[in-house]
PDB file of C-alpha atoms in Angstrom:
ATOM      1  CA  MET A  47      -6.135   2.235  23.771  1.00  0.00           C
ATOM      2  CA  ALA A  48      -5.043   4.555  20.958  1.00  0.00           C
ATOM      3  CA  ARG A  49      -3.094   3.029  18.114  1.00  0.00           C
ATOM      4  CA  LYS A  50       0.585   3.865  17.945  1.00  0.00           C
ATOM      5  CA  PRO A  51       1.554   6.027  14.964  1.00  0.00           C
ATOM      6  CA  ARG A  52       3.202   4.501  11.922  1.00  0.00           C
ATOM      7  CA  LEU A  53       6.997   4.628  11.835  1.00  0.00           C
ATOM      8  CA  HIS A  54       8.440   6.186   8.699  1.00  0.00           C
ATOM      9  CA  PHE A  55      11.776   7.206   7.229  1.00  0.00           C
ATOM     10  CA  PRO A  56      13.140   6.902   3.677  1.00  0.00           C
ATOM     11  CA  GLY A  57      14.653   3.435   3.224  1.00  0.00           C
ATOM     12  CA  ALA A  58      12.431   1.707   5.795  1.00  0.00           C
ATOM     13  CA  VAL A  59      11.514  -1.883   4.836  1.00  0.00           C
ATOM     14  CA  TYR A  60       8.164  -3.341   5.914  1.00  0.00           C
ATOM     15  CA  HIS A  61       6.351  -6.658   5.921  1.00  0.00           C
ATOM     16  CA  VAL A  62       2.768  -5.709   5.045  1.00  0.00           C
ATOM     17  CA  THR A  63      -0.316  -7.905   5.413  1.00  0.00           C
ATOM     18  CA  LEU A  64      -3.865  -6.931   4.478  1.00  0.00           C
ATOM     19  CA  HIS A  65      -6.943  -9.123   4.983  1.00  0.00           C
ATOM     20  CA  GLY A  66     -10.367  -9.167   3.412  1.00  0.00           C
ATOM     21  CA  ASN A  67     -13.257  -7.745   5.433  1.00  0.00           C
ATOM     22  CA  GLY A  68     -14.530 -10.591   7.602  1.00  0.00           C
ATOM     23  CA  ASN A  69     -11.958 -12.827   5.864  1.00  0.00           C
ATOM     24  CA  GLN A  70     -13.935 -12.586   2.637  1.00  0.00           C
ATOM     25  CA  GLN A  71     -12.207 -13.174  -0.682  1.00  0.00           C
ATOM     26  CA  ILE A  72     -10.312 -10.219  -2.091  1.00  0.00           C
ATOM     27  CA  PHE A  73      -9.173 -12.089  -5.210  1.00  0.00           C
ATOM     28  CA  SER A  74     -11.934 -14.061  -6.916  1.00  0.00           C
ATOM     29  CA  ASP A  75     -10.157 -14.792 -10.190  1.00  0.00           C
ATOM     30  CA  ASP A  76      -6.982 -14.155 -12.158  1.00  0.00           C
ATOM     31  CA  THR A  77      -8.388 -10.925 -13.576  1.00  0.00           C
ATOM     32  CA  ASP A  78      -8.521  -9.558 -10.026  1.00  0.00           C
ATOM     33  CA  ARG A  79      -4.950 -10.592  -9.328  1.00  0.00           C
ATOM     34  CA  THR A  80      -3.654  -9.192 -12.604  1.00  0.00           C
ATOM     35  CA  ARG A  81      -5.345  -5.870 -11.913  1.00  0.00           C
ATOM     36  CA  PHE A  82      -3.895  -5.696  -8.401  1.00  0.00           C
ATOM     37  CA  LEU A  83      -0.356  -6.280  -9.683  1.00  0.00           C
ATOM     38  CA  LEU A  84      -0.870  -3.567 -12.291  1.00  0.00           C
ATOM     39  CA  LEU A  85      -1.917  -1.161  -9.531  1.00  0.00           C
ATOM     40  CA  ILE A  86       1.220  -2.065  -7.572  1.00  0.00           C
ATOM     41  CA  GLN A  87       3.297  -1.174 -10.628  1.00  0.00           C
ATOM     42  CA  GLU A  88       1.485   2.143 -11.067  1.00  0.00           C
ATOM     43  CA  GLY A  89       2.052   2.929  -7.394  1.00  0.00           C
ATOM     44  CA  ILE A  90       5.786   2.279  -7.747  1.00  0.00           C
ATOM     45  CA  GLU A  91       5.928   4.611 -10.738  1.00  0.00           C
ATOM     46  CA  LYS A  92       4.071   7.299  -8.773  1.00  0.00           C
ATOM     47  CA  PHE A  93       5.735   7.095  -5.354  1.00  0.00           C
ATOM     48  CA  GLY A  94       9.164   5.602  -6.071  1.00  0.00           C
ATOM     49  CA  HIS A  95       9.125   2.781  -3.506  1.00  0.00           C
ATOM     50  CA  LYS A  96      10.438  -0.754  -4.058  1.00  0.00           C
ATOM     51  CA  VAL A  97       8.602  -4.055  -3.754  1.00  0.00           C
ATOM     52  CA  TYR A  98      10.862  -6.968  -2.830  1.00  0.00           C
ATOM     53  CA  ALA A  99       8.192  -9.687  -2.618  1.00  0.00           C
ATOM     54  CA  TYR A 100       4.465 -10.296  -2.897  1.00  0.00           C
ATOM     55  CA  CYS A 101       1.990 -13.120  -2.438  1.00  0.00           C
ATOM     56  CA  LEU A 102      -1.711 -12.894  -3.267  1.00  0.00           C
ATOM     57  CA  HIS A 103      -3.895 -15.343  -1.348  1.00  0.00           C
ATOM     58  CA  PRO A 104      -7.669 -15.620  -1.835  1.00  0.00           C
ATOM     59  CA  SER A 105      -8.529 -13.697   1.354  1.00  0.00           C
ATOM     60  CA  TYR A 106      -5.344 -11.766   2.169  1.00  0.00           C
ATOM     61  CA  LEU A 107      -2.109 -10.478   0.680  1.00  0.00           C
ATOM     62  CA  GLN A 108       1.504  -9.991   1.699  1.00  0.00           C
ATOM     63  CA  LEU A 109       4.003  -7.408   0.456  1.00  0.00           C
ATOM     64  CA  VAL A 110       7.598  -6.554   1.316  1.00  0.00           C
ATOM     65  CA  ILE A 111       8.090  -2.841   0.611  1.00  0.00           C
ATOM     66  CA  GLU A 112      10.962  -0.380   0.950  1.00  0.00           C
ATOM     67  CA  VAL A 113       9.650   3.178   0.983  1.00  0.00           C
ATOM     68  CA  ASP A 114      11.270   6.338  -0.326  1.00  0.00           C
ATOM     69  CA  GLU A 115       9.946   9.772   0.725  1.00  0.00           C
ATOM     70  CA  THR A 116       6.265   8.825   0.564  1.00  0.00           C
ATOM     71  CA  PRO A 117       5.123   7.041   3.746  1.00  0.00           C
ATOM     72  CA  LEU A 118       3.722   3.532   3.586  1.00  0.00           C
ATOM     73  CA  SER A 119       0.329   4.800   4.777  1.00  0.00           C
ATOM     74  CA  ARG A 120      -0.133   6.859   1.605  1.00  0.00           C
ATOM     75  CA  ILE A 121       1.064   4.038  -0.621  1.00  0.00           C
ATOM     76  CA  MET A 122      -1.305   1.494   0.923  1.00  0.00           C
ATOM     77  CA  GLN A 123      -4.249   3.875   1.124  1.00  0.00           C
ATOM     78  CA  GLN A 124      -4.100   4.628  -2.571  1.00  0.00           C
ATOM     79  CA  LEU A 125      -3.508   0.976  -3.501  1.00  0.00           C
ATOM     80  CA  GLY A 126      -6.403  -0.223  -1.350  1.00  0.00           C
ATOM     81  CA  PHE A 127      -8.747   2.527  -2.519  1.00  0.00           C
ATOM     82  CA  ARG A 128      -8.056   2.011  -6.216  1.00  0.00           C
ATOM     83  CA  TYR A 129      -8.327  -1.780  -6.022  1.00  0.00           C
ATOM     84  CA  THR A 130     -11.552  -1.678  -3.993  1.00  0.00           C
ATOM     85  CA  ARG A 131     -13.072   0.715  -6.516  1.00  0.00           C
ATOM     86  CA  TRP A 132     -12.093  -1.548  -9.413  1.00  0.00           C
ATOM     87  CA  TYR A 133     -13.140  -4.769  -7.639  1.00  0.00           C
ATOM     88  CA  ASN A 134     -16.581  -3.451  -6.744  1.00  0.00           C
ATOM     89  CA  ASP A 135     -17.104  -2.249 -10.319  1.00  0.00           C
ATOM     90  CA  TYR A 136     -15.952  -5.515 -11.861  1.00  0.00           C
ATOM     91  CA  HIS A 137     -17.992  -7.727  -9.515  1.00  0.00           C
ATOM     92  CA  GLN A 138     -20.980  -5.341  -9.345  1.00  0.00           C
ATOM     93  CA  GLN A 139     -20.992  -5.018  -5.576  1.00  0.00           C
ATOM     94  CA  ASN A 140     -20.657  -2.320  -2.921  1.00  0.00           C
ATOM     95  CA  GLY A 141     -19.079  -1.916   0.480  1.00  0.00           C
ATOM     96  CA  HIS A 142     -15.741  -2.419   2.152  1.00  0.00           C
ATOM     97  CA  LEU A 143     -13.366  -4.987   0.707  1.00  0.00           C
ATOM     98  CA  PHE A 144     -10.542  -4.880   3.242  1.00  0.00           C
ATOM     99  CA  GLN A 145     -10.590  -5.404   6.994  1.00  0.00           C
ATOM    100  CA  GLY A 146      -9.572  -2.130   8.619  1.00  0.00           C
ATOM    101  CA  ARG A 147      -5.959  -1.024   8.523  1.00  0.00           C
ATOM    102  CA  TYR A 148      -3.177  -3.074   7.037  1.00  0.00           C
ATOM    103  CA  LYS A 149      -0.567  -4.512   9.412  1.00  0.00           C
ATOM    104  CA  ALA A 150       3.055  -3.497   8.880  1.00  0.00           C
ATOM    105  CA  ILE A 151       6.224  -4.538  10.700  1.00  0.00           C
ATOM    106  CA  LEU A 152       9.373  -2.541  10.021  1.00  0.00           C
ATOM    107  CA  ILE A 153      12.325  -4.942   9.748  1.00  0.00           C
ATOM    108  CA  ASP A 154      16.113  -4.743   9.800  1.00  0.00           C
ATOM    109  CA  PRO A 155      16.783  -5.674   6.147  1.00  0.00           C
ATOM    110  CA  GLU A 156      20.431  -6.552   6.738  1.00  0.00           C
ATOM    111  CA  VAL A 157      19.350  -9.324   9.109  1.00  0.00           C
ATOM    112  CA  HIS A 158      15.829 -10.328   8.092  1.00  0.00           C
ATOM    113  CA  LEU A 159      15.127  -9.409   4.453  1.00  0.00           C
ATOM    114  CA  LEU A 160      16.112 -12.661   2.753  1.00  0.00           C
ATOM    115  CA  ASN A 161      14.351 -14.789   5.356  1.00  0.00           C
ATOM    116  CA  LEU A 162      11.234 -12.612   5.105  1.00  0.00           C
ATOM    117  CA  VAL A 163      11.113 -13.032   1.323  1.00  0.00           C
ATOM    118  CA  ARG A 164      11.393 -16.791   1.883  1.00  0.00           C
ATOM    119  CA  GLU A 165       8.506 -16.785   4.371  1.00  0.00           C
ATOM    120  CA  VAL A 166       6.307 -14.795   1.985  1.00  0.00           C
ATOM    121  CA  HIS A 167       7.037 -17.281  -0.809  1.00  0.00           C
ATOM    122  CA  LEU A 168       6.429 -20.253   1.492  1.00  0.00           C
ATOM    123  CA  ALA A 169       3.021 -19.047   2.675  1.00  0.00           C
ATOM    124  CA  PRO A 170       1.069 -20.979  -0.028  1.00  0.00           C
ATOM    125  CA  VAL A 171       2.856 -24.181   1.051  1.00  0.00           C
ATOM    126  CA  ARG A 172       2.263 -23.595   4.749  1.00  0.00           C
ATOM    127  CA  ASN A 173      -1.408 -22.774   4.017  1.00  0.00           C
ATOM    128  CA  GLY A 174      -1.898 -25.936   1.961  1.00  0.00           C
ATOM    129  CA  GLU A 175      -2.578 -24.003  -1.255  1.00  0.00           C
ATOM    130  CA  GLU A 176       0.345 -25.664  -3.073  1.00  0.00           C
ATOM    131  CA  SER A 177       2.981 -28.307  -2.380  1.00  0.00           C
ATOM    132  CA  ASP A 178       5.806 -26.320  -4.002  1.00  0.00           C
ATOM    133  CA  PRO A 179       6.216 -22.513  -4.062  1.00  0.00           C
ATOM    134  CA  MET A 180       7.202 -22.760  -7.732  1.00  0.00           C
ATOM    135  CA  ARG A 181       3.713 -24.038  -8.534  1.00  0.00           C
ATOM    136  CA  PHE A 182       1.985 -21.020  -7.002  1.00  0.00           C
ATOM    137  CA  ALA A 183       1.401 -18.511  -9.788  1.00  0.00           C
ATOM    138  CA  TRP A 184       0.643 -15.414  -7.727  1.00  0.00           C
ATOM    139  CA  SER A 185       3.770 -14.820  -5.706  1.00  0.00           C
ATOM    140  CA  SER A 186       7.149 -13.361  -6.664  1.00  0.00           C
ATOM    141  CA  HIS A 187       8.932 -16.702  -6.208  1.00  0.00           C
ATOM    142  CA  ARG A 188       8.983 -17.683  -9.871  1.00  0.00           C
ATOM    143  CA  ALA A 189      10.370 -14.277 -10.809  1.00  0.00           C
ATOM    144  CA  TYR A 190      13.204 -14.747  -8.310  1.00  0.00           C
ATOM    145  CA  CYS A 191      13.951 -18.133  -9.854  1.00  0.00           C
ATOM    146  CA  GLY A 192      14.037 -16.791 -13.421  1.00  0.00           C
ATOM    147  CA  ARG A 193      10.809 -18.519 -14.511  1.00  0.00           C
ATOM    148  CA  GLU A 194       8.977 -15.278 -15.311  1.00  0.00           C
ATOM    149  CA  LYS A 195       9.727 -11.571 -15.579  1.00  0.00           C
ATOM    150  CA  VAL A 196       8.120  -8.941 -13.345  1.00  0.00           C
ATOM    151  CA  ILE A 197       9.685  -5.672 -14.455  1.00  0.00           C
ATOM    152  CA  TRP A 198       8.776  -3.666 -11.344  1.00  0.00           C
ATOM    153  CA  LEU A 199       9.942  -6.277  -8.809  1.00  0.00           C
ATOM    154  CA  SER A 200      13.218  -5.445  -7.022  1.00  0.00           C
ATOM    155  CA  THR A 201      15.213  -8.625  -6.393  1.00  0.00           C
ATOM    156  CA  ASP A 202      18.795  -7.340  -6.242  1.00  0.00           C
ATOM    157  CA  ARG A 203      19.018  -6.604  -2.524  1.00  0.00           C
ATOM    158  CA  PRO A 204      17.707  -9.980  -1.277  1.00  0.00           C
ATOM    159  CA  MET A 205      19.721 -11.866  -3.912  1.00  0.00           C
ATOM    160  CA  LEU A 206      22.943 -10.169  -2.762  1.00  0.00           C
ATOM    161  CA  GLN A 207      22.629 -12.332   0.356  1.00  0.00           C
ATOM    162  CA  ILE A 208      22.771 -15.497  -1.774  1.00  0.00           C
ATOM    163  CA  GLU A 209      26.422 -16.488  -2.080  1.00  0.00           C
ATOM    164  CA  GLU A 210      26.223 -17.416  -5.756  1.00  0.00           C
ATOM    165  CA  THR A 211      25.863 -15.599  -9.074  1.00  0.00           C
ATOM    166  CA  GLY A 212      24.015 -16.173 -12.343  1.00  0.00           C
ATOM    167  CA  ILE A 213      22.031 -19.386 -12.789  1.00  0.00           C
ATOM    168  CA  LYS A 214      23.573 -20.873  -9.652  1.00  0.00           C
ATOM    169  CA  ALA A 215      22.111 -18.020  -7.603  1.00  0.00           C
ATOM    170  CA  LEU A 216      18.609 -18.704  -8.962  1.00  0.00           C
ATOM    171  CA  MET A 217      18.919 -22.408  -8.165  1.00  0.00           C
ATOM    172  CA  ARG A 218      20.363 -21.688  -4.728  1.00  0.00           C
ATOM    173  CA  PHE A 219      17.502 -19.316  -3.939  1.00  0.00           C
ATOM    174  CA  HIS A 220      14.893 -21.943  -4.826  1.00  0.00           C
ATOM    175  CA  SER A 221      16.693 -24.494  -2.656  1.00  0.00           C
ATOM    176  CA  TYR A 222      16.922 -21.987   0.187  1.00  0.00           C
ATOM    177  CA  VAL A 223      13.166 -21.371   0.070  1.00  0.00           C
ATOM    178  CA  ASN A 224      12.349 -25.085  -0.064  1.00  0.00           C
ATOM    179  CA  GLU A 225      14.652 -25.753   2.886  1.00  0.00           C
ATOM    180  CA  GLY A 226      12.506 -23.336   4.859  1.00  0.00           C
ATOM    181  CA  SER A 227       9.455 -25.565   4.393  1.00  0.00           C
ATOM    182  CA  GLN A 228      11.139 -28.123   6.654  1.00  0.00           C
ATOM    183  CA  GLN A 229      11.410 -25.518   9.425  1.00  0.00           C
ATOM    184  CA  GLU A 230       8.791 -23.785  11.538  1.00  0.00           C
ATOM    185  CA  ALA A 231       7.473 -20.452  10.302  1.00  0.00           C
ATOM    186  CA  THR A 232       9.100 -17.359  11.780  1.00  0.00           C
ATOM    187  CA  GLU A 233       6.266 -15.793  13.762  1.00  0.00           C
ATOM    188  CA  ASP A 234       8.321 -12.673  14.495  1.00  0.00           C
ATOM    189  CA  PHE A 235       7.422 -11.455  11.001  1.00  0.00           C
ATOM    190  CA  THR A 236       3.796 -11.122  12.095  1.00  0.00           C
ATOM    191  CA  ARG A 237       4.363 -10.153  15.735  1.00  0.00           C
ATOM    192  CA  GLY A 238       7.404  -7.885  15.694  1.00  0.00           C
ATOM    193  CA  SER A 239       9.724  -7.650  18.686  1.00  0.00           C
ATOM    194  CA  ALA A 240       8.956  -7.821  22.404  1.00  0.00           C
ATOM    195  CA  TYR A 241      10.140  -4.218  22.765  1.00  0.00           C
ATOM    196  CA  ASP A 242       7.763  -2.847  20.130  1.00  0.00           C
ATOM    197  CA  PRO A 243       5.458  -4.934  17.887  1.00  0.00           C
ATOM    198  CA  ARG A 244       5.935  -2.441  15.045  1.00  0.00           C
ATOM    199  CA  VAL A 245       9.648  -3.233  14.646  1.00  0.00           C
ATOM    200  CA  LEU A 246      11.761  -6.370  14.202  1.00  0.00           C
ATOM    201  CA  GLY A 247      15.486  -6.012  14.833  1.00  0.00           C
ATOM    202  CA  SER A 248      18.175  -5.639  17.467  1.00  0.00           C
ATOM    203  CA  ASP A 249      17.982  -3.084  20.272  1.00  0.00           C
ATOM    204  CA  ASP A 250      20.401  -0.841  18.363  1.00  0.00           C
ATOM    205  CA  PHE A 251      18.264  -1.116  15.230  1.00  0.00           C
ATOM    206  CA  VAL A 252      15.080  -0.256  17.144  1.00  0.00           C
ATOM    207  CA  ARG A 253      16.735   2.795  18.708  1.00  0.00           C
ATOM    208  CA  GLY A 254      17.897   3.908  15.260  1.00  0.00           C
ATOM    209  CA  VAL A 255      14.380   3.493  13.855  1.00  0.00           C
ATOM    210  CA  PHE A 256      12.880   5.747  16.512  1.00  0.00           C
ATOM    211  CA  LYS A 257      15.587   8.337  15.965  1.00  0.00           C
ATOM    212  CA  LEU A 258      15.037   8.396  12.196  1.00  0.00           C
ATOM    213  CA  SER A 259      11.242   8.307  12.358  1.00  0.00           C
ATOM    214  CA  ARG A 260      11.137  11.484  14.453  1.00  0.00           C
ATOM    215  CA  GLN A 261      12.171  13.400  11.358  1.00  0.00           C
ATOM    216  CA  LYS A 262       9.038  15.123  10.114  1.00  0.00           C
ATOM    217  CA  TYR A 263       7.853  13.931   6.714  1.00  0.00           C
ATOM    218  CA  LYS A 264       7.478  16.752   4.224  1.00  0.00           C
ATOM    219  CA  PRO A 265       5.265  15.713   1.299  1.00  0.00           C
ATOM    220  CA  LYS A 266       6.266  16.784  -2.184  1.00  0.00           C
ATOM    221  CA  VAL A 267       2.808  18.359  -2.550  1.00  0.00           C
ATOM    222  CA  ASN A 268       1.744  20.534   0.357  1.00  0.00           C
ATOM    223  CA  PRO A 269      -1.815  19.723   1.544  1.00  0.00           C
ATOM    224  CA  GLU A 270      -2.322  23.394   2.452  1.00  0.00           C
ATOM    225  CA  LYS A 271      -1.688  24.301  -1.180  1.00  0.00           C
ATOM    226  CA  VAL A 272      -4.229  21.720  -2.375  1.00  0.00           C
ATOM    227  CA  GLN A 273      -6.846  23.052   0.038  1.00  0.00           C
ATOM    228  CA  ARG A 274      -6.167  26.662  -0.907  1.00  0.00           C
ATOM    229  CA  ILE A 275      -6.660  25.918  -4.614  1.00  0.00           C
ATOM    230  CA  VAL A 276      -9.992  24.176  -3.966  1.00  0.00           C
ATOM    231  CA  LEU A 277     -11.187  26.945  -1.647  1.00  0.00           C
ATOM    232  CA  GLU A 278     -10.318  29.586  -4.253  1.00  0.00           C
ATOM    233  CA  ARG A 279     -12.046  27.633  -7.021  1.00  0.00           C
ATOM    234  CA  TYR A 280     -15.257  27.263  -4.996  1.00  0.00           C
ATOM    235  CA  LYS A 281     -15.017  30.669  -3.257  1.00  0.00           C
ATOM    236  CA  LEU A 282     -15.296  29.109   0.192  1.00  0.00           C
ATOM    237  CA  THR A 283     -13.656  29.662   3.561  1.00  0.00           C
ATOM    238  CA  GLU A 284     -12.200  26.820   5.629  1.00  0.00           C
ATOM    239  CA  ASP A 285     -15.122  27.079   8.057  1.00  0.00           C
ATOM    240  CA  GLU A 286     -17.659  26.868   5.228  1.00  0.00           C
ATOM    241  CA  LEU A 287     -15.905  23.806   3.791  1.00  0.00           C
ATOM    242  CA  ALA A 288     -16.044  22.027   7.160  1.00  0.00           C
ATOM    243  CA  ALA A 289     -19.541  23.189   8.118  1.00  0.00           C
ATOM    244  CA  PRO A 290     -22.077  20.440   8.946  1.00  0.00           C
ATOM    245  CA  GLY A 291     -24.976  19.867   6.624  1.00  0.00           C
ATOM    246  CA  LYS A 292     -25.441  18.783   3.027  1.00  0.00           C
ATOM    247  CA  ASN A 293     -24.914  21.975   1.052  1.00  0.00           C
ATOM    248  CA  ARG A 294     -24.272  20.695  -2.485  1.00  0.00           C
ATOM    249  CA  HIS A 295     -21.687  23.342  -3.342  1.00  0.00           C
ATOM    250  CA  CYS A 296     -19.615  22.538  -0.247  1.00  0.00           C
ATOM    251  CA  ALA A 297     -20.083  18.789  -0.700  1.00  0.00           C
ATOM    252  CA  GLU A 298     -18.755  18.993  -4.255  1.00  0.00           C
ATOM    253  CA  ALA A 299     -15.722  20.962  -3.070  1.00  0.00           C
ATOM    254  CA  ARG A 300     -15.007  18.337  -0.391  1.00  0.00           C
ATOM    255  CA  ALA A 301     -15.296  15.552  -2.964  1.00  0.00           C
ATOM    256  CA  TYR A 302     -12.803  17.215  -5.306  1.00  0.00           C
ATOM    257  CA  LEU A 303     -10.481  17.912  -2.376  1.00  0.00           C
ATOM    258  CA  ALA A 304     -10.568  14.265  -1.263  1.00  0.00           C
ATOM    259  CA  TRP A 305      -9.915  13.089  -4.826  1.00  0.00           C
ATOM    260  CA  LEU A 306      -6.937  15.450  -5.072  1.00  0.00           C
ATOM    261  CA  TYR A 307      -5.583  14.138  -1.760  1.00  0.00           C
ATOM    262  CA  LEU A 308      -5.648  10.608  -3.152  1.00  0.00           C
ATOM    263  CA  GLU A 309      -4.200  11.573  -6.507  1.00  0.00           C
ATOM    264  CA  THR A 310      -1.321  13.689  -5.166  1.00  0.00           C
ATOM    265  CA  GLY A 311      -0.594  11.653  -2.032  1.00  0.00           C
ATOM    266  CA  CYS A 312      -0.264  14.940  -0.110  1.00  0.00           C
ATOM    267  CA  ASP A 313      -1.974  13.467   2.968  1.00  0.00           C
ATOM    268  CA  THR A 314      -4.383  10.719   3.992  1.00  0.00           C
ATOM    269  CA  LEU A 315      -8.168  10.798   3.845  1.00  0.00           C
ATOM    270  CA  THR A 316      -8.085  10.077   7.571  1.00  0.00           C
ATOM    271  CA  ALA A 317      -6.271  13.358   8.196  1.00  0.00           C
ATOM    272  CA  LEU A 318      -8.628  15.225   5.870  1.00  0.00           C
ATOM    273  CA  GLY A 319     -11.649  13.655   7.537  1.00  0.00           C
ATOM    274  CA  GLU A 320     -10.467  14.750  10.974  1.00  0.00           C
ATOM    275  CA  GLN A 321     -10.020  18.299   9.705  1.00  0.00           C
ATOM    276  CA  LEU A 322     -13.418  18.434   8.007  1.00  0.00           C
ATOM    277  CA  GLY A 323     -15.355  16.484  10.630  1.00  0.00           C
ATOM    278  CA  ARG A 324     -16.170  13.692   8.161  1.00  0.00           C
ATOM    279  CA  ASP A 325     -15.436   9.972   8.340  1.00  0.00           C
ATOM    280  CA  VAL A 326     -13.175   8.279   5.817  1.00  0.00           C
ATOM    281  CA  SER A 327     -15.932   6.109   4.333  1.00  0.00           C
ATOM    282  CA  SER A 328     -18.090   9.127   3.446  1.00  0.00           C
ATOM    283  CA  LEU A 329     -15.132  10.873   1.806  1.00  0.00           C
ATOM    284  CA  SER A 330     -14.240   7.705  -0.111  1.00  0.00           C
ATOM    285  CA  SER A 331     -17.838   7.344  -1.304  1.00  0.00           C
ATOM    286  CA  ALA A 332     -17.893  10.981  -2.418  1.00  0.00           C
ATOM    287  CA  VAL A 333     -14.703  10.478  -4.421  1.00  0.00           C
ATOM    288  CA  ARG A 334     -16.104   7.334  -5.982  1.00  0.00           C
ATOM    289  CA  ARG A 335     -19.287   9.103  -7.109  1.00  0.00           C
ATOM    290  CA  LEU A 336     -17.278  11.984  -8.526  1.00  0.00           C
ATOM    291  CA  GLN A 337     -14.962   9.660 -10.440  1.00  0.00           C
ATOM    292  CA  LEU A 338     -17.909   7.793 -11.932  1.00  0.00           C
ATOM    293  CA  LYS A 339     -19.419  11.101 -12.984  1.00  0.00           C
ATOM    294  CA  ALA A 340     -16.112  12.187 -14.552  1.00  0.00           C
ATOM    295  CA  LYS A 341     -16.151   9.099 -16.783  1.00  0.00           C
ATOM    296  CA  LYS A 342     -19.403  10.267 -18.366  1.00  0.00           C
ATOM    297  CA  ASP A 343     -19.247  14.036 -17.928  1.00  0.00           C
ATOM    298  CA  GLU A 344     -16.430  15.852 -19.721  1.00  0.00           C
ATOM    299  CA  LYS A 345     -16.991  19.008 -17.672  1.00  0.00           C
ATOM    300  CA  THR A 346     -16.363  17.162 -14.391  1.00  0.00           C
ATOM    301  CA  ALA A 347     -13.213  15.506 -15.721  1.00  0.00           C
ATOM    302  CA  ASP A 348     -11.965  18.812 -17.093  1.00  0.00           C
ATOM    303  CA  ARG A 349     -12.495  20.568 -13.754  1.00  0.00           C
ATOM    304  CA  PHE A 350     -10.438  17.933 -11.955  1.00  0.00           C
ATOM    305  CA  GLN A 351      -7.646  18.200 -14.516  1.00  0.00           C
ATOM    306  CA  LYS A 352      -7.543  21.984 -14.193  1.00  0.00           C
ATOM    307  CA  LEU A 353      -7.227  21.687 -10.420  1.00  0.00           C
ATOM    308  CA  MET A 354      -4.386  19.178 -10.853  1.00  0.00           C
ATOM    309  CA  ASN A 355      -2.628  21.505 -13.291  1.00  0.00           C
ATOM    310  CA  ARG A 356      -2.745  24.346 -10.758  1.00  0.00           C
ATOM    311  CA  ILE A 357      -1.315  22.102  -8.048  1.00  0.00           C
ATOM    312  CA  ARG A 358       1.605  21.088 -10.271  1.00  0.00           C
ATOM    313  CA  ARG A 359       2.672  24.666 -11.008  1.00  0.00           C
TER     314      ARG A 359
END
């Protein structure tokens, strides 16, 4: 059965989970976790979304994200790609790090946001990783409670649902989360609703989601423009770019095009792969090789920058 398409509209809030390939570790040490949080921050600066909560477990991660114009698929693709590239470099290994696609449930934030943040923060307790969420260093709980500062974390909207202000609000939030440990976990946050597993909310909310998500997303950078610039630079036609075989000139053009797709967020590598008749893993590998070359070869780096400059005009 074909997968249902992702639901997107500006302002949509999602609970996102992403597991390691074969449940392998995706965070081996604190350097890994620190790097991943830095990449989250860079993604926020690039795409303008908000992160309301996070929790980094050894073999999987959880995020609560509110998107702006850029769909969640582009945000997560770039985050996953950049972290995998860094992780494999740092640990001197190859291959896939994550297990297929991430899972995302679109929630009604007016009803479920605060409780979802609590469940994300309680996950280390429910998993037996820690006895108190405050003791777990790699979630957003301590930032919510004023114990540390995470400048890119958005806490205002969930905290508005706490009926206190100032220090009392921080204390009340911690108590609210701890109270949740005495209750059963809310499985709806991983299963969605009976009507549609992609959405969690009332019937009216679900109907509104489908109405909003039918609005066609228009990326800030047009993928047709990106392709045209690459085709002009390499003096190729669309058919030549997509032709089977291993022509080096065409392969280099495809690699630059895939890199530009990732950098601009104009579309996914999946969409590009379908157009070119290539799978995502081969495009990702081509980008990786090109990026490694650009680190050592000034000419390669300069060519990429010139292409980016043309796109931005």
